[in-house]
PDB file of C-alpha atoms and ligand atoms in Angstrom:
ATOM      1  CA  MET A   1      86.736 102.849  59.691  1.00 97.00           C
ATOM      2  CA  ILE A   2      83.265 103.659  61.187  1.00 98.00           C
ATOM      3  CA  THR A   3      83.399 106.327  63.699  1.00 98.00           C
ATOM      4  CA  VAL A   4      80.264 107.549  66.039  1.00 98.00           C
ATOM      5  CA  VAL A   5      80.280 110.957  66.937  1.00 98.00           C
ATOM      6  CA  ILE A   6      76.962 111.949  69.472  1.00 98.00           C
ATOM      7  CA  GLY A   7      76.045 115.662  69.429  1.00 98.00           C
ATOM      8  CA  GLY A   8      76.271 117.572  66.585  1.00 97.00           C
ATOM      9  CA  GLY A   9      76.864 120.956  68.163  1.00 94.00           C
ATOM     10  CA  THR A  10      79.969 123.208  67.526  1.00 92.00           C
ATOM     11  CA  MET A  11      82.222 120.348  69.043  1.00 95.00           C
ATOM     12  CA  GLY A  12      80.486 117.356  67.712  1.00 98.00           C
ATOM     13  CA  ALA A  13      80.438 119.234  63.961  1.00 98.00           C
ATOM     14  CA  GLY A  14      84.117 120.146  63.971  1.00 98.00           C
ATOM     15  CA  ILE A  15      84.981 116.622  65.346  1.00 98.00           C
ATOM     16  CA  ALA A  16      82.930 115.062  62.209  1.00 98.00           C
ATOM     17  CA  HIS A  17      84.448 117.462  60.050  1.00 98.00           C
ATOM     18  CA  LEU A  18      87.916 116.387  60.999  1.00 98.00           C
ATOM     19  CA  LEU A  19      87.257 112.656  61.012  1.00 98.00           C
ATOM     20  CA  LEU A  20      85.632 112.820  57.412  1.00 98.00           C
ATOM     21  CA  ALA A  21      88.363 114.911  55.994  1.00 98.00           C
ATOM     22  CA  GLY A  22      90.735 111.851  57.644  1.00 98.00           C
ATOM     23  CA  GLY A  23      88.898 109.144  55.766  1.00 98.00           C
ATOM     24  CA  HIS A  24      86.405 107.943  58.615  1.00 98.00           C
ATOM     25  CA  GLU A  25      83.011 106.794  57.984  1.00 98.00           C
ATOM     26  CA  VAL A  26      81.037 109.061  60.489  1.00 98.00           C
ATOM     27  CA  VAL A  27      77.566 108.509  61.976  1.00 98.00           C
ATOM     28  CA  LEU A  28      76.517 111.511  63.954  1.00 98.00           C
ATOM     29  CA  LEU A  29      73.691 110.952  66.602  1.00 98.00           C
ATOM     30  CA  ASP A  30      71.630 114.136  67.632  1.00 98.00           C
ATOM     31  CA  ALA A  31      67.902 114.450  68.723  1.00 97.00           C
ATOM     32  CA  ALA A  32      65.122 113.915  65.779  1.00 97.00           C
ATOM     33  CA  ASP A  33      64.724 117.822  65.715  1.00 98.00           C
ATOM     34  CA  ARG A  34      68.217 118.996  65.274  1.00 97.00           C
ATOM     35  CA  LEU A  35      69.397 116.403  62.755  1.00 98.00           C
ATOM     36  CA  ASP A  36      69.313 119.211  59.836  1.00 97.00           C
ATOM     37  CA  ALA A  37      71.491 121.791  62.063  1.00 97.00           C
ATOM     38  CA  ALA A  38      73.880 118.962  62.517  1.00 98.00           C
ATOM     39  CA  ARG A  39      74.250 118.019  59.097  1.00 98.00           C
ATOM     40  CA  GLY A  40      74.413 121.827  58.095  1.00 98.00           C
ATOM     41  CA  ALA A  41      77.170 122.694  60.495  1.00 98.00           C
ATOM     42  CA  VAL A  42      79.411 120.057  59.638  1.00 98.00           C
ATOM     43  CA  ALA A  43      78.530 121.362  55.516  1.00 98.00           C
ATOM     44  CA  LYS A  44      79.215 124.922  56.505  1.00 98.00           C
ATOM     45  CA  SER A  45      82.455 123.705  58.296  1.00 98.00           C
ATOM     46  CA  LEU A  46      83.558 121.834  55.058  1.00 98.00           C
ATOM     47  CA  ALA A  47      82.691 124.674  53.032  1.00 98.00           C
ATOM     48  CA  LYS A  48      85.181 127.098  54.855  1.00 97.00           C
ATOM     49  CA  ALA A  49      88.357 124.608  54.886  1.00 98.00           C
ATOM     50  CA  ALA A  50      87.453 124.277  51.016  1.00 98.00           C
ATOM     51  CA  GLU A  51      87.701 128.155  50.616  1.00 97.00           C
ATOM     52  CA  ARG A  52      90.886 127.885  52.713  1.00 97.00           C
ATOM     53  CA  GLY A  53      92.295 125.149  50.168  1.00 97.00           C
ATOM     54  CA  LYS A  54      92.105 122.837  53.379  1.00 96.00           C
ATOM     55  CA  LEU A  55      90.621 119.913  52.070  1.00 97.00           C
ATOM     56  CA  THR A  56      92.012 117.300  49.627  1.00 93.00           C
ATOM     57  CA  ALA A  57      88.332 116.341  48.268  1.00 96.00           C
ATOM     58  CA  ALA A  58      85.563 118.257  47.621  1.00 96.00           C
ATOM     59  CA  PRO A  59      82.958 119.118  50.602  1.00 98.00           C
ATOM     60  CA  ASP A  60      80.218 116.966  48.737  1.00 97.00           C
ATOM     61  CA  GLU A  61      82.402 113.634  48.475  1.00 98.00           C
ATOM     62  CA  LEU A  62      83.274 113.836  52.190  1.00 98.00           C
ATOM     63  CA  LEU A  63      79.504 114.231  52.908  1.00 98.00           C
ATOM     64  CA  ALA A  64      78.601 110.986  51.416  1.00 98.00           C
ATOM     65  CA  ARG A  65      80.189 109.312  54.097  1.00 98.00           C
ATOM     66  CA  LEU A  66      78.269 111.246  56.480  1.00 98.00           C
ATOM     67  CA  ALA A  67      75.003 109.788  57.907  1.00 98.00           C
ATOM     68  CA  VAL A  68      72.812 111.862  60.439  1.00 98.00           C
ATOM     69  CA  VAL A  69      70.956 109.540  62.325  1.00 98.00           C
ATOM     70  CA  ASP A  70      68.696 110.127  65.580  1.00 98.00           C
ATOM     71  CA  ARG A  71      68.665 106.435  66.927  1.00 97.00           C
ATOM     72  CA  LEU A  72      71.763 104.228  67.011  1.00 97.00           C
ATOM     73  CA  ASP A  73      71.360 100.726  65.373  1.00 96.00           C
ATOM     74  CA  PRO A  74      74.149  98.362  66.178  1.00 97.00           C
ATOM     75  CA  THR A  75      76.984  99.461  64.146  1.00 97.00           C
ATOM     76  CA  PRO A  76      80.769  98.025  63.671  1.00 98.00           C
ATOM     77  CA  ALA A  77      82.153 100.991  65.095  1.00 98.00           C
ATOM     78  CA  GLY A  78      85.841 101.585  66.076  1.00 98.00           C
ATOM     79  CA  LEU A  79      85.248 104.681  68.047  1.00 98.00           C
ATOM     80  CA  VAL A  80      82.647 106.658  69.849  1.00 98.00           C
ATOM     81  CA  VAL A  81      83.143 110.374  70.652  1.00 98.00           C
ATOM     82  CA  GLU A  82      80.543 112.016  72.835  1.00 98.00           C
ATOM     83  CA  ALA A  83      80.406 115.804  72.399  1.00 98.00           C
ATOM     84  CA  VAL A  84      77.092 116.471  74.313  1.00 96.00           C
ATOM     85  CA  PRO A  85      76.139 119.110  77.120  1.00 91.00           C
ATOM     86  CA  GLU A  86      78.573 118.819  80.294  1.00 90.00           C
ATOM     87  CA  ASP A  87      76.102 116.755  82.293  1.00 92.00           C
ATOM     88  CA  LEU A  88      77.379 113.708  83.817  1.00 94.00           C
ATOM     89  CA  ASP A  89      74.080 111.746  83.638  1.00 96.00           C
ATOM     90  CA  LEU A  90      73.353 112.650  79.805  1.00 97.00           C
ATOM     91  CA  LYS A  91      76.914 111.733  78.941  1.00 97.00           C
ATOM     92  CA  ARG A  92      76.767 108.222  80.901  1.00 97.00           C
ATOM     93  CA  ARG A  93      73.737 107.624  79.549  1.00 97.00           C
ATOM     94  CA  VAL A  94      74.509 108.319  75.670  1.00 98.00           C
ATOM     95  CA  LEU A  95      77.586 106.035  76.360  1.00 98.00           C
ATOM     96  CA  ALA A  96      75.819 103.218  77.980  1.00 98.00           C
ATOM     97  CA  THR A  97      73.882 103.168  74.861  1.00 97.00           C
ATOM     98  CA  ALA A  98      76.823 103.673  72.474  1.00 98.00           C
ATOM     99  CA  ALA A  99      78.698 100.688  74.408  1.00 98.00           C
ATOM    100  CA  ASP A 100      75.836  98.442  73.710  1.00 97.00           C
ATOM    101  CA  ALA A 101      75.333  99.081  69.813  1.00 98.00           C
ATOM    102  CA  CYS A 102      78.849  99.386  69.573  1.00 98.00           C
ATOM    103  CA  PRO A 103      80.672  96.664  71.497  1.00 97.00           C
ATOM    104  CA  ASP A 104      84.065  97.065  70.100  1.00 96.00           C
ATOM    105  CA  ALA A 105      84.360 100.399  70.115  1.00 98.00           C
ATOM    106  CA  VAL A 106      86.584 102.742  72.355  1.00 98.00           C
ATOM    107  CA  LEU A 107      84.359 104.830  74.060  1.00 98.00           C
ATOM    108  CA  ALA A 108      85.512 108.586  73.932  1.00 98.00           C
ATOM    109  CA  SER A 109      84.377 111.922  75.665  1.00 98.00           C
ATOM    110  CA  ASN A 110      84.998 115.141  74.689  1.00 98.00           C
ATOM    111  CA  THR A 111      84.271 116.712  78.526  1.00 96.00           C
ATOM    112  CA  SER A 112      86.555 119.722  78.852  1.00 93.00           C
ATOM    113  CA  SER A 113      86.703 118.958  82.751  1.00 90.00           C
ATOM    114  CA  LEU A 114      84.453 116.393  84.204  1.00 94.00           C
ATOM    115  CA  SER A 115      85.741 113.441  85.787  1.00 96.00           C
ATOM    116  CA  ILE A 116      86.557 110.244  83.315  1.00 98.00           C
ATOM    117  CA  GLY A 117      86.621 107.824  86.189  1.00 98.00           C
ATOM    118  CA  ALA A 118      82.878 109.147  87.272  1.00 97.00           C
ATOM    119  CA  LEU A 119      81.702 108.704  83.491  1.00 97.00           C
ATOM    120  CA  ALA A 120      83.122 105.549  83.582  1.00 98.00           C
ATOM    121  CA  GLU A 121      81.209 104.037  86.555  1.00 96.00           C
ATOM    122  CA  GLY A 122      78.444 101.540  84.987  1.00 94.00           C
ATOM    123  CA  LEU A 123      80.061 101.485  81.326  1.00 97.00           C
ATOM    124  CA  PRO A 124      83.102  98.650  80.144  1.00 97.00           C
ATOM    125  CA  GLY A 125      85.556 101.157  82.022  1.00 97.00           C
ATOM    126  CA  ASP A 126      88.644  99.443  80.078  1.00 98.00           C
ATOM    127  CA  ARG A 127      87.057 101.068  76.995  1.00 98.00           C
ATOM    128  CA  VAL A 128      86.474 104.636  78.532  1.00 98.00           C
ATOM    129  CA  LEU A 129      88.813 107.689  78.070  1.00 98.00           C
ATOM    130  CA  GLY A 130      88.748 111.417  77.652  1.00 98.00           C
ATOM    131  CA  MET A 131      89.691 112.670  74.187  1.00 98.00           C
ATOM    132  CA  HIS A 132      89.355 116.476  74.368  1.00 98.00           C
ATOM    133  CA  PHE A 133      89.435 118.771  71.035  1.00 98.00           C
ATOM    134  CA  PHE A 134      89.589 122.233  71.062  1.00 97.00           C
ATOM    135  CA  ASN A 135      87.337 124.599  69.239  1.00 93.00           C
ATOM    136  CA  PRO A 136      87.597 125.226  65.857  1.00 95.00           C
ATOM    137  CA  VAL A 137      88.255 121.200  66.152  1.00 98.00           C
ATOM    138  CA  PRO A 138      89.603 121.597  62.515  1.00 98.00           C
ATOM    139  CA  VAL A 139      91.897 123.845  63.133  1.00 97.00           C
ATOM    140  CA  GLN A 140      93.471 123.290  66.523  1.00 97.00           C
ATOM    141  CA  GLN A 141      96.538 121.084  66.799  1.00 98.00           C
ATOM    142  CA  LEU A 142      95.871 119.283  70.190  1.00 98.00           C
ATOM    143  CA  VAL A 143      93.898 116.361  71.112  1.00 98.00           C
ATOM    144  CA  GLU A 144      94.528 116.021  75.075  1.00 98.00           C
ATOM    145  CA  LEU A 145      94.039 112.359  75.830  1.00 98.00           C
ATOM    146  CA  VAL A 146      92.729 111.418  79.514  1.00 98.00           C
ATOM    147  CA  ARG A 147      93.298 108.129  81.305  1.00 98.00           C
ATOM    148  CA  HIS A 148      91.357 107.089  84.216  1.00 98.00           C
ATOM    149  CA  ASP A 149      92.377 104.056  86.366  1.00 97.00           C
ATOM    150  CA  GLY A 150      90.587 101.586  84.785  1.00 97.00           C
ATOM    151  CA  VAL A 151      91.308 102.225  81.186  1.00 98.00           C
ATOM    152  CA  ALA A 152      93.279  99.902  79.159  1.00 98.00           C
ATOM    153  CA  PRO A 153      96.268 100.741  77.987  1.00 98.00           C
ATOM    154  CA  GLU A 154      96.029  99.044  74.460  1.00 98.00           C
ATOM    155  CA  VAL A 155      92.822 101.676  74.299  1.00 98.00           C
ATOM    156  CA  VAL A 156      94.845 104.557  74.824  1.00 98.00           C
ATOM    157  CA  ALA A 157      97.736 103.662  72.697  1.00 98.00           C
ATOM    158  CA  LYS A 158      94.640 103.425  69.695  1.00 98.00           C
ATOM    159  CA  ALA A 159      93.278 106.938  70.570  1.00 98.00           C
ATOM    160  CA  ARG A 160      96.442 108.195  70.400  1.00 98.00           C
ATOM    161  CA  ARG A 161      97.121 106.569  66.949  1.00 98.00           C
ATOM    162  CA  TRP A 162      94.064 107.802  65.582  1.00 98.00           C
ATOM    163  CA  ALA A 163      94.499 111.383  66.759  1.00 98.00           C
ATOM    164  CA  GLU A 164      97.842 111.347  65.041  1.00 98.00           C
ATOM    165  CA  GLU A 165      96.482 109.739  62.042  1.00 98.00           C
ATOM    166  CA  LEU A 166      94.220 112.827  61.691  1.00 98.00           C
ATOM    167  CA  GLY A 167      97.094 114.858  62.242  1.00 98.00           C
ATOM    168  CA  LYS A 168      96.668 116.032  66.137  1.00 98.00           C
ATOM    169  CA  THR A 169      99.228 116.582  68.633  1.00 98.00           C
ATOM    170  CA  VAL A 170      98.625 114.716  71.423  1.00 98.00           C
ATOM    171  CA  ILE A 171      99.047 115.152  75.258  1.00 98.00           C
ATOM    172  CA  GLU A 172      98.046 112.541  77.752  1.00 98.00           C
ATOM    173  CA  VAL A 173      97.060 113.689  81.043  1.00 98.00           C
ATOM    174  CA  ARG A 174      95.752 111.798  84.366  1.00 97.00           C
ATOM    175  CA  ASP A 175      92.101 112.185  85.376  1.00 97.00           C
ATOM    176  CA  ALA A 176      92.155 115.180  87.432  1.00 96.00           C
ATOM    177  CA  PRO A 177      89.699 118.007  87.562  1.00 95.00           C
ATOM    178  CA  GLY A 178      90.209 120.290  84.184  1.00 95.00           C
ATOM    179  CA  PHE A 179      93.241 118.051  83.067  1.00 96.00           C
ATOM    180  CA  ALA A 180      95.672 120.341  81.871  1.00 95.00           C
ATOM    181  CA  THR A 181      94.123 122.361  79.495  1.00 96.00           C
ATOM    182  CA  SER A 182      90.945 123.256  81.110  1.00 95.00           C
ATOM    183  CA  ARG A 183      92.362 123.730  84.396  1.00 95.00           C
ATOM    184  CA  LEU A 184      94.666 126.532  83.218  1.00 96.00           C
ATOM    185  CA  GLY A 185      92.565 128.413  80.467  1.00 96.00           C
ATOM    186  CA  VAL A 186      89.686 128.892  83.016  1.00 96.00           C
ATOM    187  CA  ALA A 187      92.141 130.434  85.384  1.00 96.00           C
ATOM    188  CA  VAL A 188      93.208 132.864  83.123  1.00 97.00           C
ATOM    189  CA  GLY A 189      89.810 133.453  81.900  1.00 97.00           C
ATOM    190  CA  MET A 190      88.174 133.902  85.288  1.00 98.00           C
ATOM    191  CA  GLU A 191      91.117 136.525  86.240  1.00 98.00           C
ATOM    192  CA  ALA A 192      90.489 138.367  82.736  1.00 98.00           C
ATOM    193  CA  ILE A 193      86.552 138.608  84.309  1.00 98.00           C
ATOM    194  CA  ARG A 194      87.363 139.750  87.307  1.00 98.00           C
ATOM    195  CA  MET A 195      89.924 142.156  85.929  1.00 98.00           C
ATOM    196  CA  LEU A 196      87.314 143.609  83.897  1.00 98.00           C
ATOM    197  CA  GLU A 197      85.161 144.047  86.971  1.00 98.00           C
ATOM    198  CA  GLU A 198      87.542 145.591  89.203  1.00 98.00           C
ATOM    199  CA  GLY A 199      87.743 148.230  86.262  1.00 98.00           C
ATOM    200  CA  VAL A 200      91.641 147.625  85.620  1.00 98.00           C
ATOM    201  CA  ALA A 201      91.122 147.746  81.889  1.00 98.00           C
ATOM    202  CA  SER A 202      88.435 147.752  79.444  1.00 98.00           C
ATOM    203  CA  ALA A 203      87.802 144.405  77.806  1.00 98.00           C
ATOM    204  CA  GLU A 204      89.703 145.380  74.165  1.00 98.00           C
ATOM    205  CA  ASP A 205      92.979 146.403  76.305  1.00 98.00           C
ATOM    206  CA  ILE A 206      92.732 143.293  78.455  1.00 98.00           C
ATOM    207  CA  ASP A 207      92.644 141.022  75.117  1.00 98.00           C
ATOM    208  CA  THR A 208      95.041 143.331  73.449  1.00 98.00           C
ATOM    209  CA  GLY A 209      97.543 142.453  76.152  1.00 98.00           C
ATOM    210  CA  MET A 210      97.538 139.146  76.004  1.00 98.00           C
ATOM    211  CA  ARG A 211      97.202 139.242  72.321  1.00 98.00           C
ATOM    212  CA  LEU A 212     100.517 141.064  71.690  1.00 98.00           C
ATOM    213  CA  GLY A 213     102.358 141.066  74.972  1.00 98.00           C
ATOM    214  CA  TYR A 214     101.994 137.287  75.394  1.00 97.00           C
ATOM    215  CA  GLY A 215     101.057 135.961  71.507  1.00 98.00           C
ATOM    216  CA  TRP A 216      97.819 134.416  72.188  1.00 97.00           C
ATOM    217  CA  PRO A 217      95.820 134.254  68.847  1.00 97.00           C
ATOM    218  CA  MET A 218      92.911 135.931  70.713  1.00 97.00           C
ATOM    219  CA  GLY A 219      92.642 137.627  74.188  1.00 98.00           C
ATOM    220  CA  PRO A 220      91.125 135.687  77.135  1.00 98.00           C
ATOM    221  CA  LEU A 221      87.350 137.443  76.924  1.00 98.00           C
ATOM    222  CA  ARG A 222      87.043 137.123  72.971  1.00 98.00           C
ATOM    223  CA  LEU A 223      87.889 133.317  73.823  1.00 97.00           C
ATOM    224  CA  THR A 224      85.609 133.036  76.573  1.00 98.00           C
ATOM    225  CA  ASP A 225      83.007 134.270  73.703  1.00 98.00           C
ATOM    226  CA  LEU A 226      84.115 131.816  71.555  1.00 95.00           C
ATOM    227  CA  VAL A 227      83.919 128.894  73.664  1.00 93.00           C
ATOM    228  CA  GLY A 228      80.361 130.089  75.431  1.00 94.00           C
ATOM    229  CA  LEU A 229      79.769 131.931  78.519  1.00 97.00           C
ATOM    230  CA  ASP A 230      77.728 129.044  79.894  1.00 95.00           C
ATOM    231  CA  VAL A 231      80.057 126.281  78.657  1.00 92.00           C
ATOM    232  CA  ARG A 232      82.741 128.249  80.746  1.00 95.00           C
ATOM    233  CA  LEU A 233      80.930 128.938  83.809  1.00 96.00           C
ATOM    234  CA  ALA A 234      79.771 125.488  84.117  1.00 92.00           C
ATOM    235  CA  ILE A 235      83.524 124.685  84.088  1.00 93.00           C
ATOM    236  CA  ALA A 236      84.579 127.102  86.767  1.00 96.00           C
ATOM    237  CA  GLU A 237      81.539 125.721  89.266  1.00 95.00           C
ATOM    238  CA  HIS A 238      82.633 122.340  88.746  1.00 93.00           C
ATOM    239  CA  LEU A 239      86.156 123.334  89.488  1.00 95.00           C
ATOM    240  CA  ALA A 240      85.528 125.522  91.945  1.00 97.00           C
ATOM    241  CA  ALA A 241      83.910 122.415  93.609  1.00 96.00           C
ATOM    242  CA  GLU A 242      86.898 120.308  93.098  1.00 95.00           C
ATOM    243  CA  LEU A 243      89.723 122.486  93.630  1.00 95.00           C
ATOM    244  CA  GLY A 244      88.517 125.499  95.753  1.00 96.00           C
ATOM    245  CA  PRO A 245      87.495 129.008  95.753  1.00 94.00           C
ATOM    246  CA  ARG A 246      90.260 129.912  93.456  1.00 94.00           C
ATOM    247  CA  PHE A 247      88.122 128.939  90.408  1.00 96.00           C
ATOM    248  CA  ALA A 248      84.811 130.508  92.010  1.00 96.00           C
ATOM    249  CA  PRO A 249      83.261 132.407  88.750  1.00 97.00           C
ATOM    250  CA  PRO A 250      83.139 136.053  89.035  1.00 98.00           C
ATOM    251  CA  ASP A 251      79.462 137.310  89.455  1.00 98.00           C
ATOM    252  CA  LEU A 252      80.078 139.547  86.323  1.00 98.00           C
ATOM    253  CA  LEU A 253      80.065 136.016  84.359  1.00 98.00           C
ATOM    254  CA  ARG A 254      76.986 134.769  86.415  1.00 98.00           C
ATOM    255  CA  ALA A 255      75.065 138.075  85.846  1.00 98.00           C
ATOM    256  CA  LYS A 256      76.252 137.943  81.819  1.00 98.00           C
ATOM    257  CA  VAL A 257      74.618 134.135  81.640  1.00 98.00           C
ATOM    258  CA  ALA A 258      71.324 134.748  83.461  1.00 98.00           C
ATOM    259  CA  GLU A 259      70.662 137.747  80.904  1.00 98.00           C
ATOM    260  CA  GLY A 260      71.211 135.342  78.007  1.00 98.00           C
ATOM    261  CA  HIS A 261      74.701 136.714  76.982  1.00 98.00           C
ATOM    262  CA  LEU A 262      76.440 133.861  76.189  1.00 97.00           C
ATOM    263  CA  GLY A 263      79.166 134.826  73.667  1.00 97.00           C
ATOM    264  CA  ARG A 264      79.457 134.425  69.861  1.00 95.00           C
ATOM    265  CA  LYS A 265      76.370 131.946  69.628  1.00 91.00           C
ATOM    266  CA  THR A 266      74.029 134.851  71.040  1.00 96.00           C
ATOM    267  CA  GLY A 267      75.650 137.804  69.273  1.00 98.00           C
ATOM    268  CA  GLN A 268      76.642 139.176  72.628  1.00 98.00           C
ATOM    269  CA  GLY A 269      79.419 138.281  75.614  1.00 98.00           C
ATOM    270  CA  PHE A 270      82.237 140.230  76.528  1.00 98.00           C
ATOM    271  CA  PHE A 271      81.735 141.977  73.196  1.00 98.00           C
ATOM    272  CA  THR A 272      79.085 142.214  70.001  1.00 98.00           C
ATOM    273  CA  TRP A 273      79.515 139.984  67.231  1.00 97.00           C
TER     274      TRP A 273
HETATM  275  N1  CAA B   1      88.402 124.288  58.556  1.00 55.85           N
HETATM  276  C1  CAA B   1      86.768 124.848  59.093  1.00 55.85           C
HETATM  277  N2  CAA B   1      86.561 126.001  59.805  1.00 55.85           N
HETATM  278  C2  CAA B   1      87.985 127.140  59.509  1.00 55.85           C
HETATM  279  C3  CAA B   1      89.454 126.309  58.987  1.00 55.85           C
HETATM  280  C4  CAA B   1      89.531 124.972  58.852  1.00 55.85           C
HETATM  281  N3  CAA B   1      90.482 124.436  58.112  1.00 55.85           N
HETATM  282  N4  CAA B   1      90.021 127.572  59.015  1.00 55.85           N
HETATM  283  C5  CAA B   1      89.571 128.050  59.784  1.00 55.85           C
HETATM  284  N5  CAA B   1      88.339 128.189  59.814  1.00 55.85           N
HETATM  285  C6  CAA B   1      87.439 129.112  60.163  1.00 55.85           C
HETATM  286  C7  CAA B   1      87.485 129.699  61.617  1.00 55.85           C
HETATM  287  O1  CAA B   1      87.385 128.823  62.910  1.00 55.85           O
HETATM  288  C8  CAA B   1      86.971 131.096  61.674  1.00 55.85           C
HETATM  289  O2  CAA B   1      85.566 130.764  61.901  1.00 55.85           O
HETATM  290  P1  CAA B   1      84.670 131.858  61.715  1.00 55.85           P
HETATM  291  O3  CAA B   1      84.233 132.417  60.174  1.00 55.85           O
HETATM  292  O4  CAA B   1      83.144 131.088  62.088  1.00 55.85           O
HETATM  293  O5  CAA B   1      84.736 133.050  62.409  1.00 55.85           O
HETATM  294  C9  CAA B   1      87.267 131.458  60.193  1.00 55.85           C
HETATM  295  O6  CAA B   1      87.816 130.002  59.475  1.00 55.85           O
HETATM  296  C10 CAA B   1      88.352 132.316  59.840  1.00 55.85           C
HETATM  297  O7  CAA B   1      89.413 131.620  60.494  1.00 55.85           O
HETATM  298  P2  CAA B   1      90.977 132.619  59.881  1.00 55.85           P
HETATM  299  O8  CAA B   1      92.148 131.334  60.049  1.00 55.85           O
HETATM  300  O9  CAA B   1      91.024 133.536  58.898  1.00 55.85           O
HETATM  301  O10 CAA B   1      91.037 133.423  61.533  1.00 55.85           O
HETATM  302  P3  CAA B   1      91.853 133.418  62.535  1.00 55.85           P
HETATM  303  O11 CAA B   1      93.385 133.778  61.694  1.00 55.85           O
HETATM  304  O12 CAA B   1      91.371 134.764  63.220  1.00 55.85           O
HETATM  305  O13 CAA B   1      91.623 132.367  63.301  1.00 55.85           O
HETATM  306  C11 CAA B   1      91.423 131.336  65.358  1.00 55.85           C
HETATM  307  C12 CAA B   1      90.503 132.129  64.389  1.00 55.85           C
HETATM  308  C13 CAA B   1      91.667 129.527  64.554  1.00 55.85           C
HETATM  309  C14 CAA B   1      90.058 131.027  65.945  1.00 55.85           C
HETATM  310  C15 CAA B   1      92.356 131.740  66.204  1.00 55.85           C
HETATM  311  O14 CAA B   1      91.638 133.159  66.455  1.00 55.85           O
HETATM  312  C16 CAA B   1      92.354 131.093  67.509  1.00 55.85           C
HETATM  313  O15 CAA B   1      93.262 129.762  67.145  1.00 55.85           O
HETATM  314  N6  CAA B   1      91.984 131.328  68.380  1.00 55.85           N
HETATM  315  C17 CAA B   1      92.013 130.362  69.833  1.00 55.85           C
HETATM  316  C18 CAA B   1      90.764 129.204  69.679  1.00 55.85           C
HETATM  317  C19 CAA B   1      91.542 128.784  71.660  1.00 55.85           C
HETATM  318  O16 CAA B   1      92.156 129.036  72.058  1.00 55.85           O
HETATM  319  N7  CAA B   1      90.704 127.606  71.035  1.00 55.85           N
HETATM  320  C20 CAA B   1      90.409 126.682  72.010  1.00 55.85           C
HETATM  321  C21 CAA B   1      89.248 126.845  73.317  1.00 55.85           C
HETATM  322  S1  CAA B   1      88.988 126.276  74.280  1.00 55.85           S
HETATM  323  C22 CAA B   1      88.405 124.577  73.723  1.00 55.85           C
HETATM  324  O17 CAA B   1      88.147 124.463  72.873  1.00 55.85           O
HETATM  325  C23 CAA B   1      88.253 123.769  74.935  1.00 55.85           C
HETATM  326  C24 CAA B   1      87.419 123.603  75.892  1.00 55.85           C
HETATM  327  O18 CAA B   1      87.093 122.634  76.212  1.00 55.85           O
HETATM  328  C25 CAA B   1      86.055 124.544  76.367  1.00 55.85           C
END
């Protein structure tokens, strides 16, 4: 099956890796000046998986099924997954282009919190759903499927089947702000930052508390660094607007983002990487 992935950042590259390992032909669409970086990110992720003995084929064999392009020609794709930044208009624009170029494809968004119903406006809404992956995509077990009112049931069933064929476990969630995972993840993340602001404990000790006390693989502050402080800030602002001030982002988060300390990707967040 041909699958189109739009956006070759952390999530898009991880999704492309997963699809290649699962036997898909992948067309990865990004801006012309990002094509080398996008291909490089997929290759790096595949190399890591190979080092850990997680691939059944050599990375080069898988990469032979990857086309990295800056323009989408008409493509008989079954599935399109967009993973561009969390901007509703941008996501609508790229999905509209894909809807025309891939008339038979399911149109999935990897958004972590934006309304799928709002995203589907002006698109063939029966083909649109949320297909939310988790970082690092090849490792995390979950795919969260998000259903808005206008999606066709067979589209949800297809997305479930594809995710399961890729080895993922699926949860189905109605199109509510933050779905199931971002709402809870951001709630804990924001509270951890407020606790740091209030001097309840050090960043290291807050994280160790959740890691060793609750069995989290990494604490909420290190996880915020992994996801990106800018990404979490955008989700928190969206959830505060939709669900109320309990999601309001703490000043410390805003200050760090304003300083350009975005977490692991810039080398500095709540920790130095
Ligand atoms: N393919 C590619 N890369 C792999 C891999 C594989 N099969 N297996 C491991 N890796 C990568 C890891 O991502 C990690 O990358 P870096 O070297 O760049 O750090 C590295 O190899 C080390 O992996 P290990 O398994 O040795 O390390 P670990 O045991 O510490 O596990 C972890 C790392 C998987 C990230 C683990 O700490 C974890 O599960 N953390 C929680 C992650 C999490 O909660 N993710 C969800 C974030 S929220 C989200 O994504 C949604 C959103 O909308 C914002």
